[in-house]
XYZ file of C-alpha atoms in Angstrom:
565
model
C -0.206 -0.254 0.169
C 1.738 3.324 -1.138
C -0.150 5.528 1.804
C 0.768 3.122 4.484
C 4.136 2.112 3.280
C 3.476 -1.607 3.749
C 4.106 -4.157 0.870
C 3.731 -7.890 0.963
C 4.377 -10.891 -1.576
C 1.730 -13.145 -1.916
C 2.280 -16.559 -3.173
C -0.415 -19.360 -4.146
C 0.007 -22.645 -2.859
C 0.390 -23.853 -6.271
C 3.419 -21.935 -6.908
C 5.543 -23.035 -4.202
C 7.923 -25.882 -5.044
C 7.305 -28.033 -2.359
C 3.738 -28.231 -3.012
C 4.128 -28.973 -6.868
C 6.910 -31.905 -6.003
C 4.477 -33.278 -3.657
C 1.453 -33.247 -5.776
C 3.460 -34.230 -9.026
C 4.551 -37.041 -6.849
C 1.117 -38.110 -6.396
C 0.350 -38.103 -9.850
C 3.358 -40.142 -10.829
C 2.850 -42.737 -7.963
C -1.001 -43.035 -9.371
C 0.881 -44.062 -12.808
C 3.292 -46.063 -11.161
C 0.878 -48.236 -9.519
C -1.495 -48.465 -12.357
C 1.268 -50.001 -14.319
C 1.950 -52.657 -11.433
C -1.708 -53.737 -11.084
C -2.361 -54.038 -14.918
C 0.984 -56.382 -14.696
C -0.728 -58.114 -11.273
C -3.749 -58.518 -13.127
C -2.364 -59.740 -16.412
C -0.799 -62.400 -14.408
C -4.365 -63.460 -12.729
C -5.631 -63.146 -16.229
C -3.375 -66.009 -17.860
C -3.890 -67.986 -14.637
C -7.638 -67.896 -14.986
C -7.284 -68.664 -18.702
C -5.150 -71.620 -17.869
C -7.383 -72.977 -15.252
C -10.447 -72.196 -17.383
C -9.143 -73.835 -20.691
C -7.803 -77.193 -18.675
C -11.471 -77.324 -16.809
C -13.126 -77.061 -20.245
C -11.143 -80.143 -21.477
C -11.537 -81.618 -18.643
C -15.333 -81.805 -19.342
C -15.142 -82.151 -23.089
C -16.807 -85.575 -23.387
C -19.759 -84.268 -21.079
C -20.192 -81.157 -23.338
C -20.130 -83.725 -26.554
C -22.674 -85.826 -24.753
C -24.747 -83.048 -23.910
C -24.704 -81.715 -27.671
C -25.423 -85.140 -29.237
C -28.709 -85.269 -26.969
C -29.770 -82.394 -28.317
C -28.941 -79.416 -25.507
C -28.103 -76.043 -26.743
C -24.898 -74.420 -26.729
C -26.058 -71.803 -24.357
C -27.463 -74.219 -21.703
C -23.913 -76.358 -22.064
C -21.845 -72.789 -21.721
C -24.055 -71.972 -18.436
C -22.084 -74.489 -15.812
C -18.616 -73.404 -16.918
C -19.321 -70.232 -16.706
C -21.031 -70.271 -13.172
C -17.555 -71.819 -12.261
C -15.781 -69.042 -13.951
C -17.885 -66.301 -12.260
C -17.269 -68.162 -8.915
C -13.674 -68.128 -9.664
C -13.649 -64.341 -10.299
C -15.849 -63.214 -7.777
C -13.517 -65.001 -4.925
C -10.724 -63.665 -6.694
C -11.964 -60.207 -6.226
C -12.885 -60.374 -2.476
C -9.659 -61.868 -1.704
C -7.861 -58.939 -3.803
C -10.115 -56.602 -2.157
C -8.953 -58.083 1.352
C -5.201 -57.963 -0.238
C -5.576 -54.866 -0.746
C -6.376 -53.696 2.766
C -3.306 -55.550 3.796
C -1.183 -53.612 1.391
C -2.593 -50.169 2.871
C -1.801 -51.144 6.274
C 1.748 -52.076 5.371
C 2.402 -49.249 3.128
C 0.713 -46.476 5.769
C 3.473 -46.370 7.879
C 6.464 -46.205 5.438
C 4.387 -43.051 3.838
C 4.124 -41.598 7.095
C 7.827 -42.145 8.145
C 9.029 -40.935 4.390
C 6.571 -38.048 4.222
C 6.057 -36.486 7.817
C 3.122 -34.265 6.970
C 0.689 -32.687 9.752
C -2.093 -34.934 9.089
C -2.459 -38.115 6.799
C -5.874 -39.441 6.150
C -6.023 -43.094 5.169
C -9.651 -43.562 5.167
C -11.513 -46.392 3.088
C -11.972 -45.371 -0.352
C -15.227 -47.906 -1.307
C -15.590 -46.567 -5.089
C -11.546 -47.181 -5.778
C -11.964 -50.486 -4.229
C -15.291 -51.371 -5.753
C -13.751 -50.041 -9.227
C -10.696 -52.562 -8.699
C -12.928 -55.354 -7.581
C -14.809 -54.718 -11.080
C -12.274 -55.031 -12.983
C -10.608 -58.039 -11.176
C -13.961 -59.670 -11.926
C -14.603 -58.955 -15.332
C -11.003 -60.127 -16.687
C -10.923 -63.429 -15.579
C -14.605 -63.973 -16.107
C -13.897 -62.880 -20.098
C -11.046 -65.095 -19.906
C -12.805 -67.806 -18.944
C -15.731 -67.339 -21.418
C -13.107 -67.848 -24.293
C -12.747 -71.619 -23.932
C -15.938 -72.428 -22.907
C -17.199 -70.609 -26.456
C -14.582 -72.786 -28.347
C -15.415 -75.732 -26.593
C -19.239 -75.479 -27.424
C -18.393 -74.920 -31.172
C -16.788 -78.393 -31.836
C -18.578 -81.139 -33.410
C -20.260 -83.898 -30.706
C -18.228 -86.597 -32.499
C -14.765 -85.058 -32.056
C -15.878 -83.731 -28.264
C -16.650 -87.329 -27.392
C -13.645 -88.798 -29.134
C -11.747 -90.277 -25.941
C -8.824 -88.343 -24.849
C -6.003 -91.088 -24.342
C -4.369 -90.719 -27.507
C -1.230 -89.878 -28.800
C -0.573 -85.708 -29.326
C -0.386 -85.125 -32.963
C -0.550 -80.950 -32.485
C 1.275 -78.520 -31.056
C 5.560 -79.427 -31.286
C 4.416 -82.684 -31.044
C 6.511 -83.489 -34.431
C 9.327 -81.525 -33.478
C 9.879 -84.265 -30.850
C 11.133 -86.838 -33.295
C 13.779 -84.546 -34.686
C 15.317 -83.695 -31.539
C 18.782 -85.267 -30.503
C 16.882 -86.925 -27.105
C 18.563 -88.939 -24.365
C 18.086 -92.630 -24.367
C 16.137 -92.915 -21.287
C 12.603 -92.230 -21.461
C 11.930 -90.983 -18.056
C 14.804 -88.168 -19.042
C 12.812 -86.909 -22.313
C 9.449 -86.629 -20.122
C 9.918 -83.175 -18.979
C 10.875 -81.502 -22.285
C 8.314 -83.560 -24.307
C 5.653 -82.602 -21.980
C 6.627 -79.075 -22.048
C 6.578 -79.044 -26.181
C 3.550 -81.480 -26.427
C 1.189 -78.701 -25.036
C 2.527 -75.222 -26.319
C -0.374 -73.391 -25.332
C -0.716 -74.605 -22.007
C 3.315 -74.009 -21.475
C 2.975 -70.412 -22.748
C -0.239 -69.610 -20.891
C 1.595 -70.861 -17.379
C 4.947 -69.056 -18.300
C 2.896 -66.042 -19.307
C 1.295 -65.760 -15.913
C 4.537 -66.479 -13.978
C 6.154 -63.780 -16.280
C 3.809 -61.130 -15.390
C 4.735 -61.699 -12.150
C 8.673 -61.894 -12.855
C 7.859 -58.462 -14.846
C 6.549 -56.776 -11.847
C 9.792 -57.985 -9.734
C 12.061 -56.660 -12.511
C 10.217 -53.578 -12.897
C 10.463 -52.580 -8.690
C 14.098 -54.263 -8.511
C 14.974 -52.182 -11.673
C 13.735 -48.972 -10.372
C 16.157 -49.258 -7.315
C 18.827 -49.906 -9.412
C 18.120 -47.247 -11.667
C 18.197 -44.568 -8.123
C 21.249 -46.607 -6.756
C 23.170 -46.033 -9.914
C 22.416 -42.371 -10.115
C 23.307 -42.045 -6.287
C 26.590 -43.837 -6.846
C 27.244 -41.641 -9.732
C 26.297 -38.890 -7.605
C 28.680 -39.672 -4.588
C 31.727 -40.588 -7.120
C 31.559 -37.048 -8.560
C 31.020 -35.566 -4.976
C 33.648 -37.087 -3.326
C 36.434 -36.926 -5.898
C 40.012 -37.877 -4.995
C 39.179 -36.591 -1.479
C 36.418 -38.250 0.107
C 37.557 -36.250 3.422
C 36.923 -32.950 1.540
C 34.914 -30.365 4.017
C 32.323 -27.960 2.746
C 32.221 -24.734 4.736
C 29.436 -22.109 3.959
C 30.375 -18.533 5.094
C 27.782 -16.048 6.700
C 28.283 -13.574 3.875
C 30.465 -12.755 1.182
C 34.054 -12.352 1.393
C 37.499 -11.509 -0.684
C 39.712 -14.448 -0.779
C 42.551 -12.604 0.348
C 40.353 -11.331 3.320
C 40.713 -11.946 7.041
C 37.967 -14.500 7.229
C 39.253 -16.736 4.520
C 42.698 -16.118 6.535
C 41.324 -17.316 9.723
C 39.921 -20.601 8.402
C 43.349 -21.382 6.528
C 45.106 -20.785 10.071
C 42.764 -23.210 11.981
C 44.913 -25.959 13.493
C 42.755 -28.924 11.815
C 42.919 -27.232 8.500
C 45.166 -28.378 5.576
C 44.268 -26.630 2.212
C 41.596 -24.145 1.546
C 39.971 -23.296 -1.673
C 37.366 -20.511 -1.871
C 34.427 -21.075 -3.811
C 31.183 -18.528 -4.960
C 27.781 -20.213 -5.056
C 24.958 -18.280 -6.957
C 21.838 -18.928 -8.671
C 21.002 -19.086 -12.082
C 19.182 -20.044 -15.360
C 20.309 -21.262 -18.330
C 18.211 -21.452 -21.766
C 18.626 -21.629 -25.519
C 15.974 -20.552 -27.984
C 12.967 -22.575 -27.805
C 13.701 -24.605 -24.746
C 12.557 -23.857 -21.272
C 14.747 -22.365 -19.066
C 16.682 -24.370 -16.678
C 17.778 -23.093 -13.090
C 21.023 -23.784 -11.418
C 22.826 -23.577 -8.929
C 26.242 -22.241 -9.943
C 29.238 -23.017 -8.547
C 32.548 -20.728 -9.121
C 35.267 -22.768 -8.269
C 38.958 -23.325 -9.793
C 38.189 -26.136 -12.461
C 41.817 -26.996 -12.411
C 41.867 -27.463 -8.873
C 43.664 -30.815 -7.207
C 41.478 -30.410 -4.130
C 38.256 -30.684 -6.093
C 36.604 -30.100 -9.230
C 33.831 -31.465 -11.481
C 34.959 -34.352 -13.675
C 34.704 -33.827 -17.366
C 32.876 -36.519 -18.948
C 32.800 -34.621 -22.386
C 35.190 -31.622 -23.426
C 37.666 -30.181 -21.055
C 39.236 -27.052 -19.547
C 39.758 -24.294 -22.343
C 42.874 -22.444 -22.364
C 41.065 -19.335 -20.833
C 38.599 -21.255 -18.963
C 35.850 -18.738 -19.572
C 33.101 -21.526 -20.417
C 30.458 -23.276 -18.148
C 30.480 -27.043 -17.326
C 26.852 -28.549 -17.035
C 25.061 -32.000 -16.252
C 24.245 -34.122 -19.175
C 20.372 -33.960 -18.096
C 20.817 -30.405 -18.305
C 22.447 -30.731 -21.822
C 19.734 -32.853 -22.855
C 17.079 -30.619 -21.846
C 18.550 -27.844 -23.632
C 19.749 -29.310 -26.497
C 23.087 -28.747 -26.483
C 26.627 -30.369 -26.681
C 30.160 -29.482 -25.891
C 31.063 -26.244 -28.254
C 27.461 -24.906 -28.021
C 26.600 -21.668 -26.659
C 23.448 -20.839 -24.080
C 22.394 -17.897 -22.401
C 23.322 -17.624 -18.653
C 21.063 -15.444 -16.579
C 23.053 -14.730 -13.535
C 23.778 -12.026 -10.726
C 26.495 -9.407 -11.517
C 27.729 -6.167 -10.113
C 26.549 -2.874 -12.022
C 27.612 0.183 -10.442
C 27.279 0.139 -6.739
C 24.831 -2.966 -6.487
C 23.979 -6.157 -7.946
C 21.757 -6.851 -11.406
C 20.418 -9.571 -13.100
C 22.094 -10.302 -16.408
C 21.975 -12.341 -19.244
C 25.467 -13.465 -20.676
C 26.201 -15.668 -23.681
C 28.882 -18.607 -23.044
C 29.896 -21.779 -24.209
C 29.249 -25.232 -22.950
C 32.974 -26.537 -22.375
C 32.657 -29.467 -20.435
C 29.810 -31.855 -19.175
C 29.962 -33.669 -15.949
C 28.355 -36.723 -15.171
C 26.594 -35.840 -11.511
C 22.793 -36.917 -11.996
C 21.249 -33.686 -11.031
C 20.509 -31.078 -13.510
C 20.924 -27.910 -11.660
C 24.660 -28.380 -10.972
C 26.803 -26.278 -12.929
C 30.288 -24.951 -12.754
C 32.393 -21.912 -13.558
C 36.140 -21.139 -13.518
C 36.799 -18.300 -10.610
C 38.532 -16.493 -13.791
C 35.313 -15.548 -14.944
C 34.608 -13.320 -11.667
C 35.973 -10.558 -13.138
C 33.812 -10.374 -15.914
C 30.742 -10.428 -13.087
C 32.087 -7.483 -11.441
C 33.150 -9.288 -8.181
C 36.861 -10.648 -8.790
C 38.273 -12.978 -5.838
C 34.676 -13.164 -4.106
C 33.734 -16.006 -2.032
C 30.960 -17.515 0.092
C 31.941 -20.986 0.508
C 35.328 -22.874 0.895
C 36.477 -26.383 0.335
C 38.740 -27.515 2.875
C 40.713 -30.418 3.304
C 42.066 -31.326 6.999
C 45.390 -31.221 8.018
C 47.854 -34.483 8.177
C 46.690 -36.165 11.422
C 43.155 -34.390 11.467
C 39.500 -36.007 10.662
C 36.785 -34.071 8.983
C 34.710 -34.105 12.309
C 38.155 -31.844 13.936
C 37.917 -29.495 11.092
C 33.747 -29.638 12.039
C 34.352 -28.816 15.306
C 36.954 -26.166 15.066
C 35.691 -23.947 12.489
C 31.857 -24.291 13.651
C 33.016 -22.009 16.431
C 34.552 -19.415 14.414
C 33.154 -16.413 13.626
C 31.801 -15.527 9.839
C 31.310 -19.435 9.509
C 27.769 -20.316 8.887
C 28.036 -24.155 8.797
C 30.509 -26.959 8.123
C 29.766 -30.461 6.843
C 31.866 -33.307 5.474
C 30.770 -34.141 2.170
C 30.615 -37.518 2.551
C 27.631 -36.610 4.767
C 25.551 -35.253 1.925
C 25.899 -38.564 -0.006
C 24.914 -40.566 3.007
C 21.633 -38.505 3.601
C 20.606 -39.046 0.177
C 21.093 -42.742 0.386
C 19.258 -43.052 3.548
C 16.543 -40.973 2.113
C 16.517 -43.623 -0.747
C 16.232 -46.580 1.540
C 13.328 -45.141 2.970
C 11.800 -44.885 -0.334
C 13.140 -48.223 -1.778
C 10.764 -49.742 1.629
C 7.630 -49.490 -0.641
C 9.404 -51.467 -3.325
C 9.870 -54.318 -0.533
C 6.551 -54.440 0.377
C 5.445 -54.751 -3.087
C 7.802 -57.492 -3.785
C 6.205 -60.054 -0.893
C 3.163 -59.990 -2.894
C 4.729 -60.537 -6.185
C 6.298 -63.833 -4.796
C 2.786 -65.033 -3.518
C 1.357 -64.228 -6.843
C 4.244 -66.295 -8.848
C 3.923 -69.091 -6.400
C 0.193 -69.408 -6.379
C 0.518 -69.195 -10.485
C 2.850 -71.765 -10.444
C 0.944 -73.874 -7.666
C -2.225 -73.590 -10.037
C -0.506 -75.097 -13.173
C 1.251 -77.874 -11.030
C -2.129 -78.879 -9.384
C -4.049 -79.113 -12.899
C -1.380 -80.830 -14.238
C -1.596 -83.468 -11.262
C -5.026 -83.738 -12.114
C -4.982 -84.047 -15.819
C -1.758 -86.452 -15.721
C -3.058 -88.678 -12.925
C -2.864 -91.845 -15.229
C 0.392 -90.692 -16.098
C 1.776 -90.456 -12.834
C 0.256 -93.853 -12.212
C 1.537 -95.343 -14.739
C 4.986 -94.400 -13.407
C 4.334 -95.729 -9.924
C 3.088 -99.015 -11.532
C 6.461 -99.428 -13.329
C 7.936 -99.050 -9.929
C 9.317 -95.084 -10.368
C 9.482 -94.206 -6.657
C 7.752 -90.807 -5.452
C 10.755 -88.680 -5.444
C 11.526 -89.459 -8.871
C 7.755 -88.854 -10.061
C 8.197 -85.229 -8.212
C 11.683 -84.922 -9.591
C 10.250 -85.154 -13.170
C 7.495 -82.662 -12.140
C 9.972 -80.462 -10.554
C 12.100 -80.414 -13.928
C 9.188 -79.850 -16.002
C 8.208 -76.382 -13.847
C 11.942 -75.396 -14.201
C 11.727 -75.116 -17.930
C 8.481 -73.549 -17.976
C 9.910 -71.219 -15.333
C 12.904 -70.281 -17.328
C 10.456 -69.376 -20.258
C 8.694 -66.911 -18.176
C 11.543 -65.564 -16.746
C 13.255 -64.866 -19.994
C 9.556 -63.050 -20.750
C 9.266 -61.535 -17.432
C 13.075 -59.838 -17.629
C 12.504 -58.757 -21.114
C 9.395 -56.854 -20.482
C 10.534 -55.716 -17.049
C 13.161 -53.874 -18.721
C 10.838 -52.057 -20.946
C 8.853 -50.985 -17.911
C 11.747 -49.521 -16.243
C 12.546 -47.725 -19.319
C 9.019 -46.219 -19.488
C 8.969 -45.447 -15.999
C 12.314 -43.660 -15.858
C 11.623 -41.681 -19.334
C 8.103 -40.973 -18.926
C 6.880 -40.803 -15.355
C 10.134 -39.640 -13.513
C 10.969 -36.838 -16.115
C 7.670 -35.189 -15.203
C 8.211 -35.732 -11.432
C 11.610 -35.119 -11.082
C 12.848 -33.325 -13.677
C 16.112 -32.181 -12.059
C 17.272 -35.675 -11.600
C 18.866 -37.765 -14.469
C 18.140 -41.367 -13.857
C 20.019 -44.104 -15.444
C 17.718 -46.874 -17.270
C 19.596 -49.883 -15.237
C 18.791 -53.547 -14.740
C 21.803 -54.933 -12.454
C 22.706 -58.552 -12.642
C 21.373 -59.127 -9.352
C 18.125 -57.888 -10.386
C 17.998 -60.727 -13.236
C 19.337 -63.217 -11.175
C 16.761 -62.687 -8.523
C 14.441 -62.650 -10.991
C 15.348 -66.028 -12.439
C 15.594 -67.496 -8.775
C 11.991 -66.600 -8.000
C 10.757 -67.547 -11.262
C 12.212 -70.916 -11.187
C 12.018 -71.541 -7.295
C 8.013 -70.771 -7.789
C 7.670 -73.415 -10.203
C 10.215 -75.657 -8.730
C 8.685 -76.003 -4.972
C 4.809 -76.065 -6.311
C 5.208 -79.694 -7.170
C 6.032 -80.353 -3.660
C 2.749 -79.242 -2.432
C 1.494 -82.385 -4.213
C 3.202 -85.064 -2.552
C 0.289 -85.819 -0.310
C -1.769 -86.116 -3.273
C 0.562 -88.538 -4.812
C 0.947 -90.688 -1.910
C -2.669 -91.466 -1.533
C -3.459 -92.348 -5.139
C -5.362 -95.120 -5.891
C -3.167 -96.628 -8.678
C -5.596 -99.324 -10.192
C -8.617 -97.049 -9.800
C -6.453 -94.310 -11.270
C -5.331 -96.452 -14.391
C -9.125 -97.771 -14.919
C -10.271 -95.852 -18.006
C -14.503 -95.700 -17.709
C -15.908 -94.897 -21.186
């Protein structure tokens, strides 16, 4: 108010950076969880389709007899469709309860990671009903397809006994393969190739679970790779370096820097000037940067040149690769740097064309570096507001921190290793969310594998009884089923790892690019992630046959071998 001489600056909540980051993170989290929900639903759909297909095939002769007696196709389809509806309904109910468990497991993680004043985690009936509806519809539709195929065959084909040699699928390929001599050793691979549709459906169900696992682990790999790159760049050749911030501006030949250099615990001191600014090029959005004006040729610390190098006059700028990509520039191009500079008796914001002479590997887009020789062109030669300090021989960063913090003119003292530790600790809190998800992914993979194994046990009961009749022991029969499951698990793992890597790339390039534009993540899927996926994919199907041991032990071999036409 001009009359009262009172002024105020007003900022909307939407303009507050913390507000923007928080709400952008909510949107990215929604996309993130939608992707994994779709993958889990895909696994459940493949499992339901596999179950329904085998259920209908088991009733093939009954359907054929019904058609021969004149029943309509719609009437014959009612029973298997009702079974599919029951399975879908029970699945939706269990999914509903599992959702409540997931909410209970994630709530303490989110509240500790984001200590907001108020957290509302009320039950959302609309969202849960929507999820239950989708969870019911997809398995039911998956059941409808094999039922529709079953009621469209000719009655004479449906009534034909099922106990005949397979001539479809990849069965002809079996004659051309260099098989082992033992028929028992040929059996697992023969079963996998003889029924390719069943094999593929089971492998895709397991692959959906593996995809989710690879995506979660891959996201952690991407974050850790970026943070490791940041730590390597930050620590440089002197991990004991200490960053000192002054409480104002000082000259490098002034008493403030002289007092720090004279401290007993201090060995080497280099002045630094830290400023804020923006970089831009025609046709691109301006990038806000944190300018650090330091000696680019220093032995104490200087940014690493991933591309480019020191120019003779050191008049260029060194920027992050993420900033170079967003601005569409490379080494040798010119950008416009908006920065404070001295004009007359004060400071003003000026725009200076400057050449990009180097690109450093830090993942943070806002890190940019200038050599101290440019300070003369800024009108502030020799100015500093921060210091890089190395401890003296026999001293530690803690000694420097204790001595300098009590010194006049020093605002803060912090070992640079602490900054890297804080970032990693924050990342550990974030990855706790993924660990909760991994438990449910493991459960899904085991359930899909057990479902397939249980169905195999019912369908191949006569085959198992025949093996027992020939004198094979229980452990040998279980071993054959385990080998067959491992082969299917390997197929599912290969598919899951490939699709999971694509999902990681999509999340990093699309989702996180919008949420955290300041962070340049690597698309990384480590060898340990692939190994964990392979172990899970194989382990899930390898342990599933063990759950059928009780049924095999109680098998009535003569009754199972009897064929009733």
